[in-house]
mmCIF file with all atom_site columns, C-alpha atoms in Angstrom:
data_model
loop_
_atom_site.group_PDB
_atom_site.id
_atom_site.type_symbol
_atom_site.label_atom_id
_atom_site.label_alt_id
_atom_site.label_comp_id
_atom_site.label_asym_id
_atom_site.label_entity_id
_atom_site.label_seq_id
_atom_site.pdbx_PDB_ins_code
_atom_site.Cartn_x
_atom_site.Cartn_y
_atom_site.Cartn_z
_atom_site.occupancy
_atom_site.B_iso_or_equiv
_atom_site.pdbx_formal_charge
_atom_site.auth_seq_id
_atom_site.auth_comp_id
_atom_site.auth_asym_id
_atom_site.auth_atom_id
_atom_site.pdbx_PDB_model_num
ATOM 1   C CA . UNK A 1 1   ? -23.583 -100.654 39.875 1.00 0.00 ? 22  UNK A CA 1
ATOM 2   C CA . UNK A 1 2   ? -20.825 -102.936 38.975 1.00 0.00 ? 23  UNK A CA 1
ATOM 3   C CA . UNK A 1 3   ? -17.381 -102.321 40.104 1.00 0.00 ? 24  UNK A CA 1
ATOM 4   C CA . UNK A 1 4   ? -14.190 -102.621 37.672 1.00 0.00 ? 25  UNK A CA 1
ATOM 5   C CA . UNK A 1 5   ? -10.378 -102.608 38.736 1.00 0.00 ? 26  UNK A CA 1
ATOM 6   C CA . UNK A 1 6   ? -8.068  -101.548 36.098 1.00 0.00 ? 27  UNK A CA 1
ATOM 7   C CA . UNK A 1 7   ? -4.511  -103.058 37.065 1.00 0.00 ? 28  UNK A CA 1
ATOM 8   C CA . UNK A 1 8   ? -1.289  -101.730 35.661 1.00 0.00 ? 29  UNK A CA 1
ATOM 9   C CA . UNK A 1 9   ? 0.917   -104.849 35.901 1.00 0.00 ? 30  UNK A CA 1
ATOM 10  C CA . UNK A 1 10  ? 4.328   -103.011 35.778 1.00 0.00 ? 31  UNK A CA 1
ATOM 11  C CA . UNK A 1 11  ? 5.576   -101.028 38.800 1.00 0.00 ? 32  UNK A CA 1
ATOM 12  C CA . UNK A 1 12  ? 5.774   -97.669  37.141 1.00 0.00 ? 33  UNK A CA 1
ATOM 13  C CA . UNK A 1 13  ? 3.544   -95.664  39.525 1.00 0.00 ? 34  UNK A CA 1
ATOM 14  C CA . UNK A 1 14  ? 3.723   -92.736  37.397 1.00 0.00 ? 35  UNK A CA 1
ATOM 15  C CA . UNK A 1 15  ? 1.943   -94.622  34.548 1.00 0.00 ? 36  UNK A CA 1
ATOM 16  C CA . UNK A 1 16  ? -0.537  -95.706  37.194 1.00 0.00 ? 37  UNK A CA 1
ATOM 17  C CA . UNK A 1 17  ? -1.191  -92.119  38.018 1.00 0.00 ? 38  UNK A CA 1
ATOM 18  C CA . UNK A 1 18  ? -1.562  -91.269  34.442 1.00 0.00 ? 39  UNK A CA 1
ATOM 19  C CA . UNK A 1 19  ? -4.180  -94.049  33.917 1.00 0.00 ? 40  UNK A CA 1
ATOM 20  C CA . UNK A 1 20  ? -6.163  -92.501  36.879 1.00 0.00 ? 41  UNK A CA 1
ATOM 21  C CA . UNK A 1 21  ? -6.077  -89.064  35.576 1.00 0.00 ? 42  UNK A CA 1
ATOM 22  C CA . UNK A 1 22  ? -7.442  -90.183  31.949 1.00 0.00 ? 43  UNK A CA 1
ATOM 23  C CA . UNK A 1 23  ? -10.096 -92.627  33.115 1.00 0.00 ? 44  UNK A CA 1
ATOM 24  C CA . UNK A 1 24  ? -11.726 -89.761  35.365 1.00 0.00 ? 45  UNK A CA 1
ATOM 25  C CA . UNK A 1 25  ? -12.361 -88.010  31.878 1.00 0.00 ? 46  UNK A CA 1
ATOM 26  C CA . UNK A 1 26  ? -14.299 -91.041  30.560 1.00 0.00 ? 47  UNK A CA 1
ATOM 27  C CA . UNK A 1 27  ? -17.659 -91.185  32.235 1.00 0.00 ? 48  UNK A CA 1
ATOM 28  C CA . UNK A 1 28  ? -19.204 -94.482  32.613 1.00 0.00 ? 49  UNK A CA 1
ATOM 29  C CA . UNK A 1 29  ? -22.874 -95.007  33.542 1.00 0.00 ? 50  UNK A CA 1
ATOM 30  C CA . UNK A 1 30  ? -23.085 -98.514  34.828 1.00 0.00 ? 51  UNK A CA 1
ATOM 31  C CA . UNK A 1 31  ? -19.672 -99.335  36.334 1.00 0.00 ? 52  UNK A CA 1
ATOM 32  C CA . UNK A 1 32  ? -17.540 -97.624  38.992 1.00 0.00 ? 53  UNK A CA 1
ATOM 33  C CA . UNK A 1 33  ? -13.933 -97.816  38.052 1.00 0.00 ? 54  UNK A CA 1
ATOM 34  C CA . UNK A 1 34  ? -10.700 -98.040  40.276 1.00 0.00 ? 55  UNK A CA 1
ATOM 35  C CA . UNK A 1 35  ? -7.146  -98.338  39.441 1.00 0.00 ? 56  UNK A CA 1
ATOM 36  C CA . UNK A 1 36  ? -4.369  -100.182 41.095 1.00 0.00 ? 57  UNK A CA 1
ATOM 37  C CA . UNK A 1 37  ? -0.777  -100.741 40.134 1.00 0.00 ? 58  UNK A CA 1
ATOM 38  C CA . UNK A 1 38  ? 1.644   -103.732 41.050 1.00 0.00 ? 59  UNK A CA 1
ATOM 39  C CA . UNK A 1 39  ? 4.138   -103.020 43.813 1.00 0.00 ? 60  UNK A CA 1
ATOM 40  C CA . UNK A 1 40  ? 6.536   -105.452 42.301 1.00 0.00 ? 61  UNK A CA 1
ATOM 41  C CA . UNK A 1 41  ? 7.798   -106.722 38.964 1.00 0.00 ? 62  UNK A CA 1
ATOM 42  C CA . UNK A 1 42  ? 9.305   -104.781 35.979 1.00 0.00 ? 63  UNK A CA 1
ATOM 43  C CA . UNK A 1 43  ? 8.794   -101.210 35.268 1.00 0.00 ? 64  UNK A CA 1
ATOM 44  C CA . UNK A 1 44  ? 8.286   -101.813 31.709 1.00 0.00 ? 65  UNK A CA 1
ATOM 45  C CA . UNK A 1 45  ? 7.121   -104.986 29.934 1.00 0.00 ? 66  UNK A CA 1
ATOM 46  C CA . UNK A 1 46  ? 8.703   -105.762 26.822 1.00 0.00 ? 67  UNK A CA 1
ATOM 47  C CA . UNK A 1 47  ? 9.835   -109.398 26.633 1.00 0.00 ? 68  UNK A CA 1
ATOM 48  C CA . UNK A 1 48  ? 8.746   -113.029 27.456 1.00 0.00 ? 69  UNK A CA 1
ATOM 49  C CA . UNK A 1 49  ? 10.780  -112.582 30.640 1.00 0.00 ? 70  UNK A CA 1
ATOM 50  C CA . UNK A 1 50  ? 9.301   -109.230 31.834 1.00 0.00 ? 71  UNK A CA 1
ATOM 51  C CA . UNK A 1 51  ? 5.842   -110.945 31.108 1.00 0.00 ? 72  UNK A CA 1
ATOM 52  C CA . UNK A 1 52  ? 6.407   -113.646 33.227 1.00 0.00 ? 73  UNK A CA 1
ATOM 53  C CA . UNK A 1 53  ? 7.705   -111.363 36.052 1.00 0.00 ? 74  UNK A CA 1
ATOM 54  C CA . UNK A 1 54  ? 4.446   -109.561 36.334 1.00 0.00 ? 75  UNK A CA 1
ATOM 55  C CA . UNK A 1 55  ? 2.451   -112.595 37.251 1.00 0.00 ? 76  UNK A CA 1
ATOM 56  C CA . UNK A 1 56  ? 3.003   -112.603 41.006 1.00 0.00 ? 77  UNK A CA 1
ATOM 57  C CA . UNK A 1 57  ? 2.154   -108.831 41.445 1.00 0.00 ? 78  UNK A CA 1
ATOM 58  C CA . UNK A 1 58  ? -1.040  -109.035 39.404 1.00 0.00 ? 79  UNK A CA 1
ATOM 59  C CA . UNK A 1 59  ? -2.132  -112.396 40.588 1.00 0.00 ? 80  UNK A CA 1
ATOM 60  C CA . UNK A 1 60  ? -1.725  -111.159 44.181 1.00 0.00 ? 81  UNK A CA 1
ATOM 61  C CA . UNK A 1 61  ? -3.991  -108.049 43.500 1.00 0.00 ? 82  UNK A CA 1
ATOM 62  C CA . UNK A 1 62  ? -6.710  -110.378 41.919 1.00 0.00 ? 83  UNK A CA 1
ATOM 63  C CA . UNK A 1 63  ? -6.717  -112.820 44.634 1.00 0.00 ? 84  UNK A CA 1
ATOM 64  C CA . UNK A 1 64  ? -6.966  -110.143 47.349 1.00 0.00 ? 85  UNK A CA 1
ATOM 65  C CA . UNK A 1 65  ? -9.743  -108.397 45.457 1.00 0.00 ? 86  UNK A CA 1
ATOM 66  C CA . UNK A 1 66  ? -11.831 -110.928 43.584 1.00 0.00 ? 87  UNK A CA 1
ATOM 67  C CA . UNK A 1 67  ? -14.665 -110.671 46.131 1.00 0.00 ? 88  UNK A CA 1
ATOM 68  C CA . UNK A 1 68  ? -14.717 -106.884 45.821 1.00 0.00 ? 89  UNK A CA 1
ATOM 69  C CA . UNK A 1 69  ? -14.802 -106.345 41.953 1.00 0.00 ? 90  UNK A CA 1
ATOM 70  C CA . UNK A 1 70  ? -16.878 -107.591 39.093 1.00 0.00 ? 91  UNK A CA 1
ATOM 71  C CA . UNK A 1 71  ? -14.463 -107.024 36.366 1.00 0.00 ? 92  UNK A CA 1
ATOM 72  C CA . UNK A 1 72  ? -10.653 -106.676 36.177 1.00 0.00 ? 93  UNK A CA 1
ATOM 73  C CA . UNK A 1 73  ? -8.954  -104.702 33.413 1.00 0.00 ? 94  UNK A CA 1
ATOM 74  C CA . UNK A 1 74  ? -5.229  -105.776 32.684 1.00 0.00 ? 95  UNK A CA 1
ATOM 75  C CA . UNK A 1 75  ? -3.690  -102.445 31.603 1.00 0.00 ? 96  UNK A CA 1
ATOM 76  C CA . UNK A 1 76  ? -0.711  -103.589 29.336 1.00 0.00 ? 97  UNK A CA 1
ATOM 77  C CA . UNK A 1 77  ? -1.315  -104.015 25.687 1.00 0.00 ? 98  UNK A CA 1
ATOM 78  C CA . UNK A 1 78  ? 0.704   -107.194 25.614 1.00 0.00 ? 99  UNK A CA 1
ATOM 79  C CA . UNK A 1 79  ? -1.989  -108.759 27.880 1.00 0.00 ? 100 UNK A CA 1
ATOM 80  C CA . UNK A 1 80  ? 0.550   -110.408 30.074 1.00 0.00 ? 101 UNK A CA 1
ATOM 81  C CA . UNK A 1 81  ? -0.576  -113.775 31.321 1.00 0.00 ? 102 UNK A CA 1
ATOM 82  C CA . UNK A 1 82  ? -4.026  -113.167 30.540 1.00 0.00 ? 103 UNK A CA 1
ATOM 83  C CA . UNK A 1 83  ? -5.040  -116.598 30.002 1.00 0.00 ? 104 UNK A CA 1
ATOM 84  C CA . UNK A 1 84  ? -3.246  -117.706 33.210 1.00 0.00 ? 105 UNK A CA 1
ATOM 85  C CA . UNK A 1 85  ? -4.890  -114.904 35.203 1.00 0.00 ? 106 UNK A CA 1
ATOM 86  C CA . UNK A 1 86  ? -8.272  -115.978 34.072 1.00 0.00 ? 107 UNK A CA 1
ATOM 87  C CA . UNK A 1 87  ? -7.791  -119.220 35.866 1.00 0.00 ? 108 UNK A CA 1
ATOM 88  C CA . UNK A 1 88  ? -7.660  -117.398 39.222 1.00 0.00 ? 109 UNK A CA 1
ATOM 89  C CA . UNK A 1 89  ? -11.261 -116.319 39.313 1.00 0.00 ? 110 UNK A CA 1
ATOM 90  C CA . UNK A 1 90  ? -14.752 -116.526 37.662 1.00 0.00 ? 111 UNK A CA 1
ATOM 91  C CA . UNK A 1 91  ? -14.836 -112.847 37.469 1.00 0.00 ? 112 UNK A CA 1
ATOM 92  C CA . UNK A 1 92  ? -14.292 -111.146 34.044 1.00 0.00 ? 113 UNK A CA 1
ATOM 93  C CA . UNK A 1 93  ? -10.667 -110.158 33.074 1.00 0.00 ? 114 UNK A CA 1
ATOM 94  C CA . UNK A 1 94  ? -10.373 -107.986 30.198 1.00 0.00 ? 115 UNK A CA 1
ATOM 95  C CA . UNK A 1 95  ? -7.148  -107.423 28.308 1.00 0.00 ? 116 UNK A CA 1
ATOM 96  C CA . UNK A 1 96  ? -6.688  -104.097 26.697 1.00 0.00 ? 117 UNK A CA 1
ATOM 97  C CA . UNK A 1 97  ? -4.694  -105.750 23.778 1.00 0.00 ? 118 UNK A CA 1
ATOM 98  C CA . UNK A 1 98  ? -7.506  -108.245 23.053 1.00 0.00 ? 119 UNK A CA 1
ATOM 99  C CA . UNK A 1 99  ? -10.211 -105.713 23.483 1.00 0.00 ? 120 UNK A CA 1
ATOM 100 C CA . UNK A 1 100 ? -8.627  -103.052 21.144 1.00 0.00 ? 121 UNK A CA 1
ATOM 101 C CA . UNK A 1 101 ? -7.594  -105.456 18.503 1.00 0.00 ? 122 UNK A CA 1
ATOM 102 C CA . UNK A 1 102 ? -10.837 -107.338 18.448 1.00 0.00 ? 123 UNK A CA 1
ATOM 103 C CA . UNK A 1 103 ? -12.929 -104.300 18.508 1.00 0.00 ? 124 UNK A CA 1
ATOM 104 C CA . UNK A 1 104 ? -11.032 -102.864 15.393 1.00 0.00 ? 125 UNK A CA 1
ATOM 105 C CA . UNK A 1 105 ? -11.552 -106.360 13.684 1.00 0.00 ? 126 UNK A CA 1
ATOM 106 C CA . UNK A 1 106 ? -15.178 -106.442 14.754 1.00 0.00 ? 127 UNK A CA 1
ATOM 107 C CA . UNK A 1 107 ? -15.892 -103.074 13.012 1.00 0.00 ? 128 UNK A CA 1
ATOM 108 C CA . UNK A 1 108 ? -14.395 -104.668 9.691  1.00 0.00 ? 129 UNK A CA 1
ATOM 109 C CA . UNK A 1 109 ? -11.290 -102.520 10.059 1.00 0.00 ? 130 UNK A CA 1
ATOM 110 C CA . UNK A 1 110 ? -7.729  -103.322 8.999  1.00 0.00 ? 131 UNK A CA 1
ATOM 111 C CA . UNK A 1 111 ? -5.289  -101.849 11.594 1.00 0.00 ? 132 UNK A CA 1
ATOM 112 C CA . UNK A 1 112 ? -1.746  -100.768 12.473 1.00 0.00 ? 133 UNK A CA 1
ATOM 113 C CA . UNK A 1 113 ? -0.584  -101.292 16.011 1.00 0.00 ? 134 UNK A CA 1
ATOM 114 C CA . UNK A 1 114 ? 1.673   -98.494  17.314 1.00 0.00 ? 135 UNK A CA 1
ATOM 115 C CA . UNK A 1 115 ? 3.890   -100.154 20.058 1.00 0.00 ? 136 UNK A CA 1
ATOM 116 C CA . UNK A 1 116 ? 6.525   -98.727  22.366 1.00 0.00 ? 137 UNK A CA 1
ATOM 117 C CA . UNK A 1 117 ? 9.646   -99.928  20.539 1.00 0.00 ? 138 UNK A CA 1
ATOM 118 C CA . UNK A 1 118 ? 11.028  -102.535 18.173 1.00 0.00 ? 139 UNK A CA 1
ATOM 119 C CA . UNK A 1 119 ? 11.421  -104.830 21.091 1.00 0.00 ? 140 UNK A CA 1
ATOM 120 C CA . UNK A 1 120 ? 7.775   -105.787 21.096 1.00 0.00 ? 141 UNK A CA 1
ATOM 121 C CA . UNK A 1 121 ? 7.157   -106.116 17.506 1.00 0.00 ? 142 UNK A CA 1
ATOM 122 C CA . UNK A 1 122 ? 7.219   -109.936 17.445 1.00 0.00 ? 143 UNK A CA 1
ATOM 123 C CA . UNK A 1 123 ? 5.247   -110.185 20.714 1.00 0.00 ? 144 UNK A CA 1
ATOM 124 C CA . UNK A 1 124 ? 2.532   -107.975 18.982 1.00 0.00 ? 145 UNK A CA 1
ATOM 125 C CA . UNK A 1 125 ? 2.294   -110.210 15.963 1.00 0.00 ? 146 UNK A CA 1
ATOM 126 C CA . UNK A 1 126 ? 2.254   -113.515 18.098 1.00 0.00 ? 147 UNK A CA 1
ATOM 127 C CA . UNK A 1 127 ? -0.431  -111.874 20.445 1.00 0.00 ? 148 UNK A CA 1
ATOM 128 C CA . UNK A 1 128 ? -2.534  -110.882 17.350 1.00 0.00 ? 149 UNK A CA 1
ATOM 129 C CA . UNK A 1 129 ? -2.273  -114.474 15.887 1.00 0.00 ? 150 UNK A CA 1
ATOM 130 C CA . UNK A 1 130 ? -3.286  -115.826 19.238 1.00 0.00 ? 151 UNK A CA 1
ATOM 131 C CA . UNK A 1 131 ? -6.546  -113.808 19.027 1.00 0.00 ? 152 UNK A CA 1
ATOM 132 C CA . UNK A 1 132 ? -7.290  -114.966 15.614 1.00 0.00 ? 153 UNK A CA 1
ATOM 133 C CA . UNK A 1 133 ? -6.975  -111.296 14.098 1.00 0.00 ? 154 UNK A CA 1
ATOM 134 C CA . UNK A 1 134 ? -3.790  -111.603 12.152 1.00 0.00 ? 155 UNK A CA 1
ATOM 135 C CA . UNK A 1 135 ? -5.728  -111.148 8.807  1.00 0.00 ? 156 UNK A CA 1
ATOM 136 C CA . UNK A 1 136 ? -6.606  -107.540 9.929  1.00 0.00 ? 157 UNK A CA 1
ATOM 137 C CA . UNK A 1 137 ? -3.067  -106.635 11.040 1.00 0.00 ? 158 UNK A CA 1
ATOM 138 C CA . UNK A 1 138 ? -1.305  -104.467 8.416  1.00 0.00 ? 159 UNK A CA 1
ATOM 139 C CA . UNK A 1 139 ? 1.768   -103.178 10.361 1.00 0.00 ? 160 UNK A CA 1
ATOM 140 C CA . UNK A 1 140 ? 3.418   -102.870 13.652 1.00 0.00 ? 161 UNK A CA 1
ATOM 141 C CA . UNK A 1 141 ? 5.065   -99.625  14.145 1.00 0.00 ? 162 UNK A CA 1
ATOM 142 C CA . UNK A 1 142 ? 6.798   -97.770  16.844 1.00 0.00 ? 163 UNK A CA 1
ATOM 143 C CA . UNK A 1 143 ? 8.197   -94.142  17.722 1.00 0.00 ? 164 UNK A CA 1
ATOM 144 C CA . UNK A 1 144 ? 11.823  -93.378  16.690 1.00 0.00 ? 165 UNK A CA 1
ATOM 145 C CA . UNK A 1 145 ? 14.188  -93.259  19.647 1.00 0.00 ? 166 UNK A CA 1
ATOM 146 C CA . UNK A 1 146 ? 15.905  -90.181  21.030 1.00 0.00 ? 167 UNK A CA 1
ATOM 147 C CA . UNK A 1 147 ? 13.658  -87.397  19.726 1.00 0.00 ? 168 UNK A CA 1
ATOM 148 C CA . UNK A 1 148 ? 13.091  -84.067  21.535 1.00 0.00 ? 169 UNK A CA 1
ATOM 149 C CA . UNK A 1 149 ? 9.365   -84.162  20.704 1.00 0.00 ? 170 UNK A CA 1
ATOM 150 C CA . UNK A 1 150 ? 6.462   -84.794  23.031 1.00 0.00 ? 171 UNK A CA 1
ATOM 151 C CA . UNK A 1 151 ? 5.226   -88.360  23.277 1.00 0.00 ? 172 UNK A CA 1
ATOM 152 C CA . UNK A 1 152 ? 2.044   -87.537  21.377 1.00 0.00 ? 173 UNK A CA 1
ATOM 153 C CA . UNK A 1 153 ? 4.046   -86.012  18.373 1.00 0.00 ? 174 UNK A CA 1
ATOM 154 C CA . UNK A 1 154 ? 6.276   -89.017  18.374 1.00 0.00 ? 175 UNK A CA 1
ATOM 155 C CA . UNK A 1 155 ? 3.219   -91.361  18.227 1.00 0.00 ? 176 UNK A CA 1
ATOM 156 C CA . UNK A 1 156 ? 1.561   -89.243  15.498 1.00 0.00 ? 177 UNK A CA 1
ATOM 157 C CA . UNK A 1 157 ? 4.772   -89.509  13.295 1.00 0.00 ? 178 UNK A CA 1
ATOM 158 C CA . UNK A 1 158 ? 4.884   -93.315  13.960 1.00 0.00 ? 179 UNK A CA 1
ATOM 159 C CA . UNK A 1 159 ? 1.373   -93.696  13.123 1.00 0.00 ? 180 UNK A CA 1
ATOM 160 C CA . UNK A 1 160 ? 1.966   -91.447  9.703  1.00 0.00 ? 181 UNK A CA 1
ATOM 161 C CA . UNK A 1 161 ? 5.068   -93.692  8.872  1.00 0.00 ? 182 UNK A CA 1
ATOM 162 C CA . UNK A 1 162 ? 3.203   -96.953  9.440  1.00 0.00 ? 183 UNK A CA 1
ATOM 163 C CA . UNK A 1 163 ? 0.287   -95.795  7.327  1.00 0.00 ? 184 UNK A CA 1
ATOM 164 C CA . UNK A 1 164 ? 2.673   -94.666  4.453  1.00 0.00 ? 185 UNK A CA 1
ATOM 165 C CA . UNK A 1 165 ? 4.209   -98.020  4.543  1.00 0.00 ? 186 UNK A CA 1
ATOM 166 C CA . UNK A 1 166 ? 0.887   -99.986  4.627  1.00 0.00 ? 187 UNK A CA 1
ATOM 167 C CA . UNK A 1 167 ? -2.446  -98.184  4.417  1.00 0.00 ? 188 UNK A CA 1
ATOM 168 C CA . UNK A 1 168 ? -4.807  -99.165  7.207  1.00 0.00 ? 189 UNK A CA 1
ATOM 169 C CA . UNK A 1 169 ? -8.214  -98.336  8.270  1.00 0.00 ? 190 UNK A CA 1
ATOM 170 C CA . UNK A 1 170 ? -7.323  -97.641  11.853 1.00 0.00 ? 191 UNK A CA 1
ATOM 171 C CA . UNK A 1 171 ? -4.649  -97.244  14.462 1.00 0.00 ? 192 UNK A CA 1
ATOM 172 C CA . UNK A 1 172 ? -4.441  -99.317  17.543 1.00 0.00 ? 193 UNK A CA 1
ATOM 173 C CA . UNK A 1 173 ? -2.337  -97.761  20.324 1.00 0.00 ? 194 UNK A CA 1
ATOM 174 C CA . UNK A 1 174 ? -0.060  -100.412 21.714 1.00 0.00 ? 195 UNK A CA 1
ATOM 175 C CA . UNK A 1 175 ? 0.820   -99.328  25.137 1.00 0.00 ? 196 UNK A CA 1
ATOM 176 C CA . UNK A 1 176 ? -1.134  -98.240  28.062 1.00 0.00 ? 197 UNK A CA 1
ATOM 177 C CA . UNK A 1 177 ? 1.358   -95.345  28.588 1.00 0.00 ? 198 UNK A CA 1
ATOM 178 C CA . UNK A 1 178 ? -0.207  -93.974  25.527 1.00 0.00 ? 199 UNK A CA 1
ATOM 179 C CA . UNK A 1 179 ? -3.623  -93.564  27.109 1.00 0.00 ? 200 UNK A CA 1
ATOM 180 C CA . UNK A 1 180 ? -5.196  -90.158  26.473 1.00 0.00 ? 201 UNK A CA 1
ATOM 181 C CA . UNK A 1 181 ? -3.507  -89.470  23.134 1.00 0.00 ? 202 UNK A CA 1
ATOM 182 C CA . UNK A 1 182 ? -6.037  -91.151  20.910 1.00 0.00 ? 203 UNK A CA 1
ATOM 183 C CA . UNK A 1 183 ? -8.048  -88.227  20.173 1.00 0.00 ? 204 UNK A CA 1
ATOM 184 C CA . UNK A 1 184 ? -4.884  -85.953  19.243 1.00 0.00 ? 205 UNK A CA 1
ATOM 185 C CA . UNK A 1 185 ? -3.684  -88.603  16.647 1.00 0.00 ? 206 UNK A CA 1
ATOM 186 C CA . UNK A 1 186 ? -7.297  -89.160  15.292 1.00 0.00 ? 207 UNK A CA 1
ATOM 187 C CA . UNK A 1 187 ? -7.845  -85.424  14.679 1.00 0.00 ? 208 UNK A CA 1
ATOM 188 C CA . UNK A 1 188 ? -4.747  -85.284  12.532 1.00 0.00 ? 209 UNK A CA 1
ATOM 189 C CA . UNK A 1 189 ? -5.102  -88.599  10.670 1.00 0.00 ? 210 UNK A CA 1
ATOM 190 C CA . UNK A 1 190 ? -8.972  -88.573  10.266 1.00 0.00 ? 211 UNK A CA 1
ATOM 191 C CA . UNK A 1 191 ? -8.956  -92.323  10.867 1.00 0.00 ? 212 UNK A CA 1
ATOM 192 C CA . UNK A 1 192 ? -10.082 -94.265  13.995 1.00 0.00 ? 213 UNK A CA 1
ATOM 193 C CA . UNK A 1 193 ? -7.561  -94.505  16.674 1.00 0.00 ? 214 UNK A CA 1
ATOM 194 C CA . UNK A 1 194 ? -8.276  -97.140  19.415 1.00 0.00 ? 215 UNK A CA 1
ATOM 195 C CA . UNK A 1 195 ? -6.888  -96.884  22.883 1.00 0.00 ? 216 UNK A CA 1
ATOM 196 C CA . UNK A 1 196 ? -7.236  -100.233 24.746 1.00 0.00 ? 217 UNK A CA 1
ATOM 197 C CA . UNK A 1 197 ? -8.014  -98.847  28.148 1.00 0.00 ? 218 UNK A CA 1
ATOM 198 C CA . UNK A 1 198 ? -10.910 -96.910  26.839 1.00 0.00 ? 219 UNK A CA 1
ATOM 199 C CA . UNK A 1 199 ? -12.221 -99.745  24.656 1.00 0.00 ? 220 UNK A CA 1
ATOM 200 C CA . UNK A 1 200 ? -12.043 -102.006 27.681 1.00 0.00 ? 221 UNK A CA 1
ATOM 201 C CA . UNK A 1 201 ? -13.975 -99.513  29.912 1.00 0.00 ? 222 UNK A CA 1
ATOM 202 C CA . UNK A 1 202 ? -16.586 -99.199  27.176 1.00 0.00 ? 223 UNK A CA 1
ATOM 203 C CA . UNK A 1 203 ? -16.949 -102.861 26.817 1.00 0.00 ? 224 UNK A CA 1
ATOM 204 C CA . UNK A 1 204 ? -17.102 -103.362 30.669 1.00 0.00 ? 225 UNK A CA 1
ATOM 205 C CA . UNK A 1 205 ? -19.605 -100.506 30.941 1.00 0.00 ? 226 UNK A CA 1
ATOM 206 C CA . UNK A 1 206 ? -21.899 -102.007 28.184 1.00 0.00 ? 227 UNK A CA 1
ATOM 207 C CA . UNK A 1 207 ? -21.640 -105.372 29.644 1.00 0.00 ? 228 UNK A CA 1
ATOM 208 C CA . UNK A 1 208 ? -23.033 -103.879 33.052 1.00 0.00 ? 229 UNK A CA 1
ATOM 209 C CA . UNK A 1 209 ? -25.677 -101.968 31.069 1.00 0.00 ? 230 UNK A CA 1
ATOM 210 C CA . UNK A 1 210 ? -26.791 -105.243 29.487 1.00 0.00 ? 231 UNK A CA 1
ATOM 211 C CA . UNK A 1 211 ? -27.013 -106.964 32.788 1.00 0.00 ? 232 UNK A CA 1
ATOM 212 C CA . UNK A 1 212 ? -29.109 -104.055 34.136 1.00 0.00 ? 233 UNK A CA 1
ATOM 213 C CA . UNK A 1 213 ? -31.370 -104.409 31.087 1.00 0.00 ? 234 UNK A CA 1
ATOM 214 C CA . UNK A 1 214 ? -32.125 -108.029 31.748 1.00 0.00 ? 235 UNK A CA 1
ATOM 215 C CA . UNK A 1 215 ? -32.537 -107.510 35.379 1.00 0.00 ? 236 UNK A CA 1
ATOM 216 C CA . UNK A 1 216 ? -35.401 -105.010 34.582 1.00 0.00 ? 237 UNK A CA 1
ATOM 217 C CA . UNK A 1 217 ? -36.817 -107.575 32.370 1.00 0.00 ? 238 UNK A CA 1
ATOM 218 C CA . UNK A 1 218 ? -36.908 -110.465 34.906 1.00 0.00 ? 239 UNK A CA 1
#
């Protein structure tokens, strides 16, 4: 069985704990999944500057663990420093932004990304363009500030607003902190809602399954 390490690149330990809780509900067959959070860096990634600030903490985790894990999953939807981090090891490093965006595109679906705030809109568009998936992007939405609602309700409302502006086939949740809310939104919208952490785990698990299949044939 392969081992995967999900890395929260920001220093918000509450978010790291939330990721741990949700992944325990998603049962993988061919990988064992662990979670680690950076001990340094910003608590929230929302700019080019904060993206750069995550590098030292994440690179330290990868360097210290590259012999212990087969797959690393970067748990920030902006995929901070993904290409630079991939140079540190021959092991697979998945970005939850890349995985969720390309998964939606692979299914032939247009999509709206629901990010955390207006601060990340341009970064989301630039990232989507970098992955060659801009043709499927319909909108980048985000929750309204200062509401008394639960996060899941704010994200549902942001998704509805985005779809009312520009109809899309699916919603891509654009923050690791939104993990575990995909099913709630999908049940109300009747459209596919993709969470990057879950999609990344699914890809990693099926990669391991394929390796096992080839091992049996060899």
